[in-house]
């Protein structure tokens, strides 16, 4: 049962995990002491997942910036080659 719960938890999107954790907090506050023990574990997993996704997004953004810069350098190099060729043609 726990494996199935972890499987479902891994499939939930990060934003929905945050909402689910808020609902669980409300539910757990009125639940048994045993359920309250697991509350922190769910909160930690949700926070780790959000942080991981944020790091992945930042990495993707960095890669996009690097790709654009490399494209610009390639474009600049080709423009230099063309200008040199044009100078010799004149």
Coordinates of C-alpha atoms in Angstrom, one line a residue:
X1 CA 0.0 0.0 0.0
X2 CA 2.8 2.4 0.9
X3 CA 4.5 1.7 -2.5
X4 CA 1.3 2.5 -4.3
X5 CA 1.0 5.7 -2.3
X6 CA 4.6 6.7 -3.2
X7 CA 3.9 5.9 -6.9
X8 CA 0.8 8.2 -6.9
X9 CA 2.8 10.9 -5.0
X10 CA 5.5 10.8 -7.6
X11 CA 3.0 11.3 -10.4
X12 CA 1.4 14.5 -8.9
X13 CA 2.6 17.8 -10.2
X14 CA 4.5 20.1 -7.8
X15 CA 1.9 22.8 -7.5
X16 CA -0.8 20.2 -6.8
X17 CA 1.5 18.7 -4.2
X18 CA 1.5 22.0 -2.3
X19 CA -2.3 22.1 -2.4
X20 CA -2.5 18.5 -1.3
X21 CA -0.1 19.2 1.6
X22 CA -2.3 22.1 2.7
X23 CA -5.4 19.8 2.6
X24 CA -3.5 17.1 4.5
X25 CA -2.5 19.6 7.2
X26 CA -6.2 20.5 7.8
X27 CA -7.2 16.8 7.7
X28 CA -4.3 15.7 9.9
X29 CA -5.0 18.3 12.5
X30 CA -8.3 16.6 13.2
X31 CA -6.9 13.1 12.7
X32 CA -5.2 10.6 14.9
X33 CA -1.7 11.2 16.4
X34 CA -0.3 8.4 14.2
X35 CA -1.3 10.4 11.1
X36 CA 0.2 13.5 12.4
X37 CA 3.6 11.8 12.5
X38 CA 3.5 11.3 8.8
X39 CA 2.6 15.0 8.1
X40 CA 6.2 16.2 8.3
X41 CA 7.3 13.5 5.9
X42 CA 4.8 14.5 3.3
X43 CA 5.7 18.2 3.7
X44 CA 9.4 17.4 3.3
X45 CA 8.8 15.4 0.2
X46 CA 6.6 18.2 -1.3
X47 CA 9.3 20.8 -0.5
X48 CA 12.1 18.7 -2.0
X49 CA 10.0 18.1 -5.2
X50 CA 9.3 21.8 -5.6
X51 CA 13.0 22.7 -5.1
X52 CA 14.1 20.0 -7.6
X53 CA 11.7 21.3 -10.2
X54 CA 12.9 24.9 -9.6
X55 CA 16.5 23.8 -10.1
X56 CA 15.6 22.0 -13.3
X57 CA 13.8 25.1 -14.6
X58 CA 16.8 27.3 -13.8
X59 CA 19.1 24.8 -15.6
X60 CA 16.9 24.9 -18.6
X61 CA 16.9 28.7 -18.6
X62 CA 20.7 28.8 -18.3
X63 CA 21.0 26.3 -21.2
X64 CA 18.7 28.5 -23.4
X65 CA 20.8 31.6 -22.6
X66 CA 24.0 29.7 -23.5
X67 CA 22.5 28.4 -26.7
X68 CA 21.4 32.0 -27.7
X69 CA 24.9 33.3 -27.0
X70 CA 26.5 30.6 -29.1
X71 CA 24.1 31.3 -31.9
X72 CA 25.0 35.0 -31.7
X73 CA 28.7 34.2 -31.8
X74 CA 28.2 32.0 -34.8
X75 CA 26.2 34.8 -36.5
X76 CA 28.9 37.4 -35.6
X77 CA 31.6 35.2 -37.0
X78 CA 29.8 34.7 -40.3
X79 CA 29.1 38.4 -40.6
X80 CA 32.8 39.1 -40.2
X81 CA 33.6 36.6 -42.9
X82 CA 31.1 38.2 -45.2
X83 CA 32.4 41.7 -44.6
X84 CA 36.0 40.5 -45.3
X85 CA 34.9 38.9 -48.6
X86 CA 33.0 42.1 -49.5
X87 CA 36.1 44.2 -48.9
X88 CA 38.1 42.0 -51.3
X89 CA 35.4 42.2 -53.9
X90 CA 35.4 46.0 -53.9

